[in-house]
Coordinates of C-alpha atoms in Angstrom, one line a residue:
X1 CA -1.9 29.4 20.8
X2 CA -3.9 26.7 21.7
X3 CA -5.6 23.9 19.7
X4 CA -9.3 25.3 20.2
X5 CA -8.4 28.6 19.3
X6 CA -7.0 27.7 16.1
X7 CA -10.4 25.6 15.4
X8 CA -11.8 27.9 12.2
X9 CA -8.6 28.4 10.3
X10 CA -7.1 25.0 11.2
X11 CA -10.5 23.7 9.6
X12 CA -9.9 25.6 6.3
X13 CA -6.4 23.3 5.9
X14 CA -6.8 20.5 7.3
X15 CA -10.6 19.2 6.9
X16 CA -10.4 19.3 3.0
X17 CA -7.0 17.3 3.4
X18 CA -8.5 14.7 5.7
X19 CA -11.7 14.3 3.3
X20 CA -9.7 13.9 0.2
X21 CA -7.5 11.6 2.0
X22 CA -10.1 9.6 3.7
X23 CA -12.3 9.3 -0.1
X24 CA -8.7 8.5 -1.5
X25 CA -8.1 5.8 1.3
X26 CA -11.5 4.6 0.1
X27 CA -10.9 3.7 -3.4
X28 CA -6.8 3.1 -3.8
X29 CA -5.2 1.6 -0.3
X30 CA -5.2 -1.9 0.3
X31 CA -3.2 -5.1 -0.1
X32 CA -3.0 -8.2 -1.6
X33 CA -2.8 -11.9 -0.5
X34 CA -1.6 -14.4 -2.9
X35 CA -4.1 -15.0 -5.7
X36 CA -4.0 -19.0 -5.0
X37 CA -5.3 -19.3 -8.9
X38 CA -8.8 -18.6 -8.2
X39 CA -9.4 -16.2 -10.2
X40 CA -11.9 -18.1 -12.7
X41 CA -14.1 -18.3 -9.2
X42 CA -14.3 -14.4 -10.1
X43 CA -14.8 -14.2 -13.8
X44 CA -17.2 -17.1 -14.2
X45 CA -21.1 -16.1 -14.8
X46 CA -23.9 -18.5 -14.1
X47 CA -26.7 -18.6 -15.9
X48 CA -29.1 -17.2 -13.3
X49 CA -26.8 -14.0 -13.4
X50 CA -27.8 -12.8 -17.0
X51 CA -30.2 -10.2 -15.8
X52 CA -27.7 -7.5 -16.5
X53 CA -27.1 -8.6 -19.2
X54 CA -30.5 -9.0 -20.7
X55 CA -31.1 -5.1 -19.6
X56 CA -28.2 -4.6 -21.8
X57 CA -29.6 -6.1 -25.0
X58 CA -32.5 -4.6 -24.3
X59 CA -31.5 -1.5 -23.9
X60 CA -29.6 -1.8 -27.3
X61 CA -32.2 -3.3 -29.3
X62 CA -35.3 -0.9 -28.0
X63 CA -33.9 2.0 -26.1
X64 CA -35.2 5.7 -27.8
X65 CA -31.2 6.7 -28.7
X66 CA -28.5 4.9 -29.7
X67 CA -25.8 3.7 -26.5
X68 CA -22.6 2.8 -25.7
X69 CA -23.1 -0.5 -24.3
X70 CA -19.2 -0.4 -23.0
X71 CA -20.0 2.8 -21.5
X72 CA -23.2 1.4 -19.5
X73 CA -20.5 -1.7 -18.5
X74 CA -18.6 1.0 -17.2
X75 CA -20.9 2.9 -15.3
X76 CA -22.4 -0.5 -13.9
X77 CA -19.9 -2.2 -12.5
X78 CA -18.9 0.3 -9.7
X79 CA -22.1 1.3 -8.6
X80 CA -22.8 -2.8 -8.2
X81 CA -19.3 -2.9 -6.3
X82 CA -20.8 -0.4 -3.9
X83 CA -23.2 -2.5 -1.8
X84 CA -19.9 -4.3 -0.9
X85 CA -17.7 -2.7 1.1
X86 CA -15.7 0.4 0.5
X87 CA -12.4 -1.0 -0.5
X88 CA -13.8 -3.3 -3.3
X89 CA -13.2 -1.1 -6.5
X90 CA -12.8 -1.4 -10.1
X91 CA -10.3 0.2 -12.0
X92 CA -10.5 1.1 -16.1
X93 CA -7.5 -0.2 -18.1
X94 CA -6.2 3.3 -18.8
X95 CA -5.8 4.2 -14.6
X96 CA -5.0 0.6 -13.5
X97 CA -1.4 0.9 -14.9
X98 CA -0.9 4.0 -13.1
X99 CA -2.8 2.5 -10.2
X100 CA -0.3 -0.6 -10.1
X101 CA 3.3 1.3 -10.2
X102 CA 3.6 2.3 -6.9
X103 CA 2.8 -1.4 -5.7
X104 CA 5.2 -2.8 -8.4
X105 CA 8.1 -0.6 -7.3
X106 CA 8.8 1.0 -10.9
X107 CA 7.4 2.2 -13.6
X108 CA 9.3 3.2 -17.3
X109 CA 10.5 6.8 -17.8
X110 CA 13.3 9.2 -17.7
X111 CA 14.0 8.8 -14.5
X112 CA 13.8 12.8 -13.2
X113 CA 11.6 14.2 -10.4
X114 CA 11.0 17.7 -11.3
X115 CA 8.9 20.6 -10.0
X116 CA 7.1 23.9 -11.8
X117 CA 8.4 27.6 -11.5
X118 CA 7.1 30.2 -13.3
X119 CA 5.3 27.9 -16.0
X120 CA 8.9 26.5 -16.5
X121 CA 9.8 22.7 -15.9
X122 CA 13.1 22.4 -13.6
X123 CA 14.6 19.1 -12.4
X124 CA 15.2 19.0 -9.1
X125 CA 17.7 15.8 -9.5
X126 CA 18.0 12.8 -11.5
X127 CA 17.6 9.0 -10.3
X128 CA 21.1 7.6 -9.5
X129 CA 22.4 5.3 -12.9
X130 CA 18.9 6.0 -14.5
X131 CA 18.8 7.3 -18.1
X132 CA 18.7 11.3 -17.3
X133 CA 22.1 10.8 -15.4
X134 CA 23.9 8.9 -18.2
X135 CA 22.6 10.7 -20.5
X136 CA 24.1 14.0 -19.5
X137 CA 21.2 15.8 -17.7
X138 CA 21.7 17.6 -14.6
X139 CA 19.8 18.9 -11.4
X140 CA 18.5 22.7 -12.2
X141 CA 18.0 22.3 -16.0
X142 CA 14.8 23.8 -17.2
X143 CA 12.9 21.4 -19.7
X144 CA 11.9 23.9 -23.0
X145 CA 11.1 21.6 -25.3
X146 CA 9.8 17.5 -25.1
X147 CA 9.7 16.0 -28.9
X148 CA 9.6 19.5 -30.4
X149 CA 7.0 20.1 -28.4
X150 CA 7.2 23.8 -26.3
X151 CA 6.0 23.1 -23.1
X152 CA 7.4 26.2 -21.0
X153 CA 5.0 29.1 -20.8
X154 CA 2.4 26.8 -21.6
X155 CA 0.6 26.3 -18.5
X156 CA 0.9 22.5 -18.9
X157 CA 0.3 20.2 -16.0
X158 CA 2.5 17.8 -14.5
X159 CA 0.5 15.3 -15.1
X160 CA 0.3 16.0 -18.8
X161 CA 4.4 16.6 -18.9
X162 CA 4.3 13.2 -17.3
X163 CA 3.0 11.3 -19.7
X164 CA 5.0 13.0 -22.4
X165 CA 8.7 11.6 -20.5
X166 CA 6.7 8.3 -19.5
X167 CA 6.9 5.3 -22.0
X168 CA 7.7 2.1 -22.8
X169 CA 11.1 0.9 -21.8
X170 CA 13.3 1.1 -24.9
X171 CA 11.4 4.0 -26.5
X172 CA 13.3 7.0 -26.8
X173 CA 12.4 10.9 -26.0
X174 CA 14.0 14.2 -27.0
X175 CA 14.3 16.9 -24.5
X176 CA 15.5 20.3 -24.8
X177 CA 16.8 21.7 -22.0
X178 CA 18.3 25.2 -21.2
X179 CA 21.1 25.1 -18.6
X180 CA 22.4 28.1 -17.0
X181 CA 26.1 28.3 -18.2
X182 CA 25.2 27.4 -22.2
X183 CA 24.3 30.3 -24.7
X184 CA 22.1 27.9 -26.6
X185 CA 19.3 25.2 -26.2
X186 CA 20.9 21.6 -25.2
X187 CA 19.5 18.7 -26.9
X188 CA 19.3 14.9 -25.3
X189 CA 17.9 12.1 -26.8
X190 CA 17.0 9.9 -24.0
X191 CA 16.3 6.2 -24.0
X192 CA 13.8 5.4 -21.6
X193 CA 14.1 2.4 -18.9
X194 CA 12.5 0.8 -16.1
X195 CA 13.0 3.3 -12.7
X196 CA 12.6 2.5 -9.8
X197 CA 10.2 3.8 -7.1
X198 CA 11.5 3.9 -3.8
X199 CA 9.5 3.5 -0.7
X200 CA 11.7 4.5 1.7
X201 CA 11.6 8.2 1.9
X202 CA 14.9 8.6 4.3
X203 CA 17.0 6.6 6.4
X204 CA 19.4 8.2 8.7
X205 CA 20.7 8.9 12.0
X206 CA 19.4 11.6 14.2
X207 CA 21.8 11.3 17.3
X208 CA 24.6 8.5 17.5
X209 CA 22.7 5.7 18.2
X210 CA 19.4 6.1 16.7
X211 CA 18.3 5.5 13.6
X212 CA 15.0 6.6 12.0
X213 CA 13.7 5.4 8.8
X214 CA 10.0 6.4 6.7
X215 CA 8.2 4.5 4.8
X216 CA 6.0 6.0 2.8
X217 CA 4.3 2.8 0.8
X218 CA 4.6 -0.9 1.1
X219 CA 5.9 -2.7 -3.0
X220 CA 7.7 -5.5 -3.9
X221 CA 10.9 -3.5 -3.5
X222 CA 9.9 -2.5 0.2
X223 CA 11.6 -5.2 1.9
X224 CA 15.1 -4.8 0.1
X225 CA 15.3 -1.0 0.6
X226 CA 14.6 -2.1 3.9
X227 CA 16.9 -3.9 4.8
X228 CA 19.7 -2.0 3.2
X229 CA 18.6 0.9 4.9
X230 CA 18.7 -1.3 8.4
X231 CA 22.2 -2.8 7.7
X232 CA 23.7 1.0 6.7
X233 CA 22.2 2.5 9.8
X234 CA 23.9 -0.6 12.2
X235 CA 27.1 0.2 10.6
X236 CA 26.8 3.5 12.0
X237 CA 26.4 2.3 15.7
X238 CA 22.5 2.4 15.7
X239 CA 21.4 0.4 18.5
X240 CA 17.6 2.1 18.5
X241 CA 15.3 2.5 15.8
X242 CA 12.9 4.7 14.9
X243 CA 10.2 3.7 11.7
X244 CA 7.4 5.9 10.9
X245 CA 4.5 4.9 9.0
X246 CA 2.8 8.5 9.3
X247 CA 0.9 9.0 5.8
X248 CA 1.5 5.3 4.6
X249 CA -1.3 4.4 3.1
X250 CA -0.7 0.3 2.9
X251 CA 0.1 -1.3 0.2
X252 CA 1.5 -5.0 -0.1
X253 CA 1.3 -7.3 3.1
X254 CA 4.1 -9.8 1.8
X255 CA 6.4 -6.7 2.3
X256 CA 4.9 -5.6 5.9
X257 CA 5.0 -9.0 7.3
X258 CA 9.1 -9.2 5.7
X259 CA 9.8 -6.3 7.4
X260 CA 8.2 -7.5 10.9
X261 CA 10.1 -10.5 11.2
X262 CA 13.1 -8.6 11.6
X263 CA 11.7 -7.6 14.9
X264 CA 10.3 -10.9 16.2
X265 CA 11.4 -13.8 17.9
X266 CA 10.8 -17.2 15.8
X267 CA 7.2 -18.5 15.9
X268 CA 5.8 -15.1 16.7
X269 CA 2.9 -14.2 15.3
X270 CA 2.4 -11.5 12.9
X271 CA -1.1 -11.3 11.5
X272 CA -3.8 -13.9 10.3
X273 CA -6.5 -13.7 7.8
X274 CA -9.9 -15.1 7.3
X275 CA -12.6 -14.7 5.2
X276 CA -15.8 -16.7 4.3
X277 CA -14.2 -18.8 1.3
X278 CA -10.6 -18.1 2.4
X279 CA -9.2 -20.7 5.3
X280 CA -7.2 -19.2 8.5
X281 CA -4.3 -18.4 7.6
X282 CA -1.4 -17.7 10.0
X283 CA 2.0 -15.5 9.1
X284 CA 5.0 -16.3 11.7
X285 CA 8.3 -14.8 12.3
X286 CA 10.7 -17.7 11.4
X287 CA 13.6 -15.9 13.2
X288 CA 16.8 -14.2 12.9
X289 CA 15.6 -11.3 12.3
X290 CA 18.1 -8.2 12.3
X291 CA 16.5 -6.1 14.9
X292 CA 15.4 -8.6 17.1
X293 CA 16.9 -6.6 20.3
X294 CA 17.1 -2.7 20.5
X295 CA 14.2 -0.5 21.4
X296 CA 11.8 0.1 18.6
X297 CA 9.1 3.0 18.2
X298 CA 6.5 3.0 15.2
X299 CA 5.3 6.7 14.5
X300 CA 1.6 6.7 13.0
X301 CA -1.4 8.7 13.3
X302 CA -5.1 8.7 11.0
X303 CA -3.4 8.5 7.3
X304 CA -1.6 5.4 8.7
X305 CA -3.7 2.5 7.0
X306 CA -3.8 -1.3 6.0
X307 CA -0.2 -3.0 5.6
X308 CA 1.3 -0.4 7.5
X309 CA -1.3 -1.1 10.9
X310 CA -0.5 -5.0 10.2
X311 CA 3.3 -3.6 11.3
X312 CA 2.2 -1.4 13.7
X313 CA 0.0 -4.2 15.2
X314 CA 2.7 -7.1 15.2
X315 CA 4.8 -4.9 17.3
X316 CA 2.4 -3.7 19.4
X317 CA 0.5 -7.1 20.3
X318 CA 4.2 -8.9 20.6
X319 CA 5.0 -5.9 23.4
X320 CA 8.3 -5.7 20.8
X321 CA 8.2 -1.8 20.3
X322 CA 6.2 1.4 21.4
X323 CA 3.6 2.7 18.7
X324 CA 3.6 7.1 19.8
X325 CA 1.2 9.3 17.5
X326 CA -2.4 9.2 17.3
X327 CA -5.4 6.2 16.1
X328 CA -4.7 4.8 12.9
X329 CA -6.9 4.9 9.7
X330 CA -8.6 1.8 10.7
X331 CA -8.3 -0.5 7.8
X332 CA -8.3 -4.6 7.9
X333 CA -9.9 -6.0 5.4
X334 CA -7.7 -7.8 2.2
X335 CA -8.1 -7.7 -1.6
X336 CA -7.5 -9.7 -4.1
X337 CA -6.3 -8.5 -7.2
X338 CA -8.4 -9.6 -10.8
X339 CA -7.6 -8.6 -14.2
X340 CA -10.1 -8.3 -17.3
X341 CA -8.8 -9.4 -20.9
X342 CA -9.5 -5.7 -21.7
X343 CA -6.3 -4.4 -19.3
X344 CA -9.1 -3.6 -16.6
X345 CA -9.3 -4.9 -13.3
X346 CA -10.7 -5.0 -9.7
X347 CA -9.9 -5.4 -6.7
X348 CA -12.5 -7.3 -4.6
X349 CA -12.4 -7.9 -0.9
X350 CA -12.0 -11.7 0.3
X351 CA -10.8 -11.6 3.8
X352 CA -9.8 -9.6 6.5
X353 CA -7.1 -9.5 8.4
X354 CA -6.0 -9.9 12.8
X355 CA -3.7 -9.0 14.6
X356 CA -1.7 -11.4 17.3
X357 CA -4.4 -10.5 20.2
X358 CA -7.1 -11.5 17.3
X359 CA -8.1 -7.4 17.1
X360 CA -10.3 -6.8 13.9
X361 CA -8.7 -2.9 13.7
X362 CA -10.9 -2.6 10.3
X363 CA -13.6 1.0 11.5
X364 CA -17.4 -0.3 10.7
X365 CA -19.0 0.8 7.4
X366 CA -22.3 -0.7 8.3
X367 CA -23.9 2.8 8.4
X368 CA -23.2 4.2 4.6
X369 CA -19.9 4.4 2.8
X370 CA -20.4 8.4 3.2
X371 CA -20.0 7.8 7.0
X372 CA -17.2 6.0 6.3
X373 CA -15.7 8.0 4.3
X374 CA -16.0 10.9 6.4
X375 CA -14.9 9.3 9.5
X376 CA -11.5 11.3 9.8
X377 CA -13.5 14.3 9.8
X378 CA -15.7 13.0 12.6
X379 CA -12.7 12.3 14.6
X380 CA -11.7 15.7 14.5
X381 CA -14.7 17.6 15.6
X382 CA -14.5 14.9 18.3
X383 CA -11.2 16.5 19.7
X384 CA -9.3 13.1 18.9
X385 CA -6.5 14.6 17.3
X386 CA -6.2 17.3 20.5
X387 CA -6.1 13.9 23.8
X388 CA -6.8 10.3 23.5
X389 CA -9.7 11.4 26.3
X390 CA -12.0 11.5 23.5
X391 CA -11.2 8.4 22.0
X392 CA -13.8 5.1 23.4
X393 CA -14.0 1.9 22.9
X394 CA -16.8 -0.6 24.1
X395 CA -15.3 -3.6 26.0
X396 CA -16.4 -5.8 23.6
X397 CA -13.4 -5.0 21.5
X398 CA -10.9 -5.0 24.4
X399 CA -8.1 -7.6 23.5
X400 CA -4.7 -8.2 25.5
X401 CA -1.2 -8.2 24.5
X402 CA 1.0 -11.1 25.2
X403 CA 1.8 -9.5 28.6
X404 CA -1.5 -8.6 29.1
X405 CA -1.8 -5.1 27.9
X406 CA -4.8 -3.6 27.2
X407 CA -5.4 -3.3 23.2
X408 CA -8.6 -2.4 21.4
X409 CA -9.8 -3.1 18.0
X410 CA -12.5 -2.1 15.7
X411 CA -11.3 1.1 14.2
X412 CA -7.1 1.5 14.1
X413 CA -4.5 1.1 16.3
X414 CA -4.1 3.1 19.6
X415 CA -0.7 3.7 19.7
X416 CA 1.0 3.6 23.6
X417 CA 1.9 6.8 23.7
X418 CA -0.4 10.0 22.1
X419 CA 0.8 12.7 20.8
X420 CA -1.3 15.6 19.8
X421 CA -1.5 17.1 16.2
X422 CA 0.3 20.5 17.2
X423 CA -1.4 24.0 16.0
X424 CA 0.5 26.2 17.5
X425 CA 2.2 27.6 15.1
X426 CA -0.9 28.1 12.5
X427 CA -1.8 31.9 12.0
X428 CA -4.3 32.9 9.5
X429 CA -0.9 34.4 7.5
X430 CA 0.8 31.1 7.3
X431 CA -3.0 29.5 5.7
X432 CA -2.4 32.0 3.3
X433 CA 1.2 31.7 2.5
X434 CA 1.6 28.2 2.5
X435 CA 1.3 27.8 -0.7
X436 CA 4.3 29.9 -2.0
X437 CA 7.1 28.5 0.7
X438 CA 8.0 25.4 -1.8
X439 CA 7.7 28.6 -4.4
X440 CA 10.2 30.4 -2.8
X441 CA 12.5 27.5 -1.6
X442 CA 12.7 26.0 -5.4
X443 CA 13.3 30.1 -6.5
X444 CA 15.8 31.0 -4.1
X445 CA 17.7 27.7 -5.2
X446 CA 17.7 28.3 -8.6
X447 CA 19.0 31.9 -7.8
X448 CA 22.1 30.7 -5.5
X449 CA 22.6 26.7 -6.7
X450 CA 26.5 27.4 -7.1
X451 CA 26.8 28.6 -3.6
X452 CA 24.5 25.6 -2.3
X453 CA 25.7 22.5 -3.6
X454 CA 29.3 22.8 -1.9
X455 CA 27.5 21.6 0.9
X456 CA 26.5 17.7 1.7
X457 CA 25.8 17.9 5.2
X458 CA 22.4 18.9 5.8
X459 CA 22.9 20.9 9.2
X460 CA 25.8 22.8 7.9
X461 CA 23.8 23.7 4.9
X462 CA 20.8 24.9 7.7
X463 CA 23.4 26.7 9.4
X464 CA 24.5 28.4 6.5
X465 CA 20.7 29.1 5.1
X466 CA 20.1 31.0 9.2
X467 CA 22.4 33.7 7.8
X468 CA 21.0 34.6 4.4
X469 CA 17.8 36.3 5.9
X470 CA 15.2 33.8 4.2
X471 CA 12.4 35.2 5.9
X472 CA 12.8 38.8 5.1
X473 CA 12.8 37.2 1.5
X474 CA 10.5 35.1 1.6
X475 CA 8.1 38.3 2.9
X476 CA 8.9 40.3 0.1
X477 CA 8.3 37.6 -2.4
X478 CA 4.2 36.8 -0.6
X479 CA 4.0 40.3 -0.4
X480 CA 4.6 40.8 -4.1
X481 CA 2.1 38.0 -4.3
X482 CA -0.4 40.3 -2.6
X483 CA 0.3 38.7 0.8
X484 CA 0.8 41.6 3.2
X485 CA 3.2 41.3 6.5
X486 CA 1.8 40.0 9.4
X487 CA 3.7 40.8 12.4
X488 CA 1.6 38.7 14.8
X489 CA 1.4 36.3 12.1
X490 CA 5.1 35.7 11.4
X491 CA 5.7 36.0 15.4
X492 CA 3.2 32.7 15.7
X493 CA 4.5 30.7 12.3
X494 CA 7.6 32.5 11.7
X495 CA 9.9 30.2 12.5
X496 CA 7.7 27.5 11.5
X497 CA 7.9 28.8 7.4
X498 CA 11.7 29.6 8.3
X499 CA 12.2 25.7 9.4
X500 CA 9.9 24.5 6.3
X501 CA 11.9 26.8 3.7
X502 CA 15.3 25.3 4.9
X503 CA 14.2 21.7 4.8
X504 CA 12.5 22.2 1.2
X505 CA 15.6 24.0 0.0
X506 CA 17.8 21.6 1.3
X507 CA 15.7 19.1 -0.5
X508 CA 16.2 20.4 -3.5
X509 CA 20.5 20.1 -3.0
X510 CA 20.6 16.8 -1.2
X511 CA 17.3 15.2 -1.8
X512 CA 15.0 14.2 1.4
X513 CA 18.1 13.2 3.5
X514 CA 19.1 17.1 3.4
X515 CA 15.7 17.7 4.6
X516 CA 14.0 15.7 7.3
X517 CA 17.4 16.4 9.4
X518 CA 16.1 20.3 9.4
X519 CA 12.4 19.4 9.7
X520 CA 13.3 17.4 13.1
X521 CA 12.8 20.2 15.0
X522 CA 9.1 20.8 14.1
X523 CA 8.1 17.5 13.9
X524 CA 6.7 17.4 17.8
X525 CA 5.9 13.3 17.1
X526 CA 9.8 12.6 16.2
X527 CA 11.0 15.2 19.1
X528 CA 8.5 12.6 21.7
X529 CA 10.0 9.2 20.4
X530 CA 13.4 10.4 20.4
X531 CA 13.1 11.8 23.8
X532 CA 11.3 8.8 24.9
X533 CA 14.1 6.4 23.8
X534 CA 16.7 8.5 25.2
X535 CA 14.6 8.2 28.6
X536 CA 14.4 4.3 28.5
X537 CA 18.1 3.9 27.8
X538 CA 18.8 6.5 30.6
X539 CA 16.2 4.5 32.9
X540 CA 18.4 1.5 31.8
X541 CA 21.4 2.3 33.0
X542 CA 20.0 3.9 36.4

């Protein structure tokens, strides 16, 4: 099935994805450059500046109703923040906490991830030494009761159980849990703690000499997981590494530009910034790095934004490593962090950022932040996401590697090698489906956990799962969800759901690193970078 012929239904998934994305991009990704303490050139207010507030007393003393003059302040400041530039944004106290966690690499909890099924909480595993673990609780326990609180049957959202097992560290929590071999309700009280939130999704080898690692954010704790991940792959003979930044948003440079160096030669150039009060400032590789031979590929494609193109970038520009995918997000501009005595806080754009060849890769917003923001969208009914033909440049953005490669900026980085977003396997069945294959994987684990978790290699437990006929169940459950059997259907995405129900099953046994080893073989980007390295070290020895 080809990519044109898919065009209606592959619409009805993927547009609204890239639009939320894109508006999501818009108001959350960025990162930070040291704060330098000027913030008071922020926070101060000269005199000539009072008209807003004026309005405001105004408005109090003569206005028709009665107001909430904290609520105008509210409604005021990001609408004034919106003739800047799309990444400027204010955040209330009561979201910038939230907001902040996954840049701070923790937040205070329980330390569980769990998913709903059937209106019925069920971990899926507790965080290694977290407070869960010690306290007794265990992968596949169903969460009745929080506080006294019933919240199965409930229709609660996760969000809302959330914030019930989220609190200060110290604090404690009582759960009651029902666990398959007790009679009776179990009952944990739970002291909450600081847990970590890891960045590295997986890190593992997919043949015996590469390595492949995802990051899905850049935090503070970025760099360390890092480099752990790096020194436990080498001890298992990786000589090649794979990293992909596919659906990494950004996050903190400090950790991007760590990570680099371990790539670069001393005095290499990473990225430099530059704004109209902030001074040129350079970052350099200061050397011994722990990669700084091997071939290197950097996955992206269009959710692949800010510190994660500042990677993608130093690589590319230093001709250290191959970027294979598709064009970047497109964003190069830096904020700066400022906090409000009232727990608010914005973050307010003050420079942007280059790469080596001096590429600007941030996409224009001159013509409306609703252009902007529907840029990905644009790019796909351009056919950018089907061959790099359709993606131009002027040559007033053309820059040159250090071995005088071709490079543009203005609008993401082009990786070296494309590689097309594959619809071949989307059928109007699998649009409808796709929403009950986590369903099914998280049911058919509950149902047959004591046969699964004898298994802890990940292809062992796929080739285990290939004889339990998970497709003929997973049919019979959509079709009790009122989702008839599709022959041409299932022969188009068949073994596309089968692959996805293995990996997510898997998941749920032996976290991710049970499941991108499954979800390898329809992942055509990973299949093309670890073909291509195999190539260039067959090539090397010709």
């Amino acid at each position: 099935m080809t990519f044109m012929n898919n065009k209606n239904s592959y619409r009805n998934i993927f547009l609204p994805i890239l639009l939320a994305f894109s508006v999501v991009c818009g108001i959350l990704i960025g990162f930070y450059l040291p704060k330098h303490n000027n913030e008071t050139r922020h926070t101060s207010i000269r005199p000539r500046s009072d008209k807003i507030n004026s309005i405001l007393n105004i408005i109090e003393t003569s206005y028709v109703d009665s107001v909430n003059r904290n609520e105008l302040v509210e409604a005021a400041i990001p609408a004034i923040l919106k003739k800047l530039d799309p990444h400027t944004v204010y955040i209330s106290a009561k979201d910038l906490i939230r907001a902040n966690e996954p840049l701070q690499g923790n937040f205070e909890g329980i330390g569980i991830s769990f998913s709903t099924l059937s209106d019925t909480i069920i971990i899926i595993n507790t965080i290694p030494n977290g407070p869960s673990e010690k306290a007794g609780l265990l992968a596949g326990d169903k969460i009745i009761y929080v506080n006294d609180s019933l919240i199965a049957g409930r229709g609660i959202s996760d969000e809302s159980i959330m914030s019930m097992l989220k609190g200060p560290r110290g604090t404690k929590v009582k759960v009651r849990i029902r666990r398959k071999t007790q009679d009776s309700l179990l009952t944990f009280n739970i002291t909450r703690d600081k847990i970590p939130l890891v960045s590295l999704d997986v890190a593992y080898m997919v043949n015996q000499n590469t390595g492949f690692i995802k990051i899905t954010n850049f935090a503070l704790s970025t760099y360390d997981e890092f480099m752990k991940a790096l020194s436990e792959l080498k001890s298992q003979g990786m000589t090649q590494l794979i990293i992909d930044l596919r659906g990494n948003t950004g996050g903190i440079m400090e950790a991007a530009i760590e990570i680099a160096q371990q790539f670069l030669k001393k005095d290499q150039l990473i990225v430099y910034t530059k704004g109209r009060t902030q001074p040129k400032n350079e970052f350099k590789a200061k050397g011994n790095g722990a990669f700084e031979t091997g071939n290197l590929v950097i996955l992206i494609d269009e959710t692949t934004a800010s510190a994660s193109e500042i990677l993608a970038g130093a690589i590319q520009d230093n001709d250290r490593g191959t970027i294979i995918g598709r064009r970047s997000f497109g964003k190069g501009l830096v904020q700066e962090p400022v906090s409000f005595s009232d727990g608010s806080g914005m973050r307010l754009t003050v420079a942007r950022y280059y790469t080596p060849s001096g590429r600007s890769i941030q996409k224009p917003y001159n013509n409306g932040f609703e252009e902007y923001y529907e840029d990905l969208n644009n790019r796909f009914n351009r056919h950018e996401f089907e061959s790099s033909d359709n993606i131009h440049f002027p040559d007033s953005l053309k820059f040159t590697t250090n071995s005088g490669r071709i490079v543009y900026g203005g609008g993401g980085i082009m990786p070296d090698k494309f590689v097309a977003y594959d619809t071949s396997m989307l059928s109007p069945y699998f649009l409808r489906v796709r929403p009950l294959i986590y369903q099914y994987a998280l049911k058919y684990t509950e149902n047959n956990r004591e046969k699964l978790i004898g298994y802890t290699n990940p292809k062992e437990l796929g080739q285990y799962l290939d004889k339990q006929k998970l497709m003929e169940g997973f049919t019979d459950f959509a079709n009790k969800n009122s989702i008839r059997p599709d022959p041409e259907g299932l022969r188009i995405s068949g073994n596309y759901i089968l692959v996805q129900l293995k990996g997510y099953i898997a998941r749920n046994i032996l976290d991710n690193k049970g499941a991108y080893p499954l979800w390898e073989q329809i992942d055509n980007t990973l299949k093309y970078a670890i073909s291509f390295l195999n190539d260039s070290v067959q090539k090397s020895l010709d």
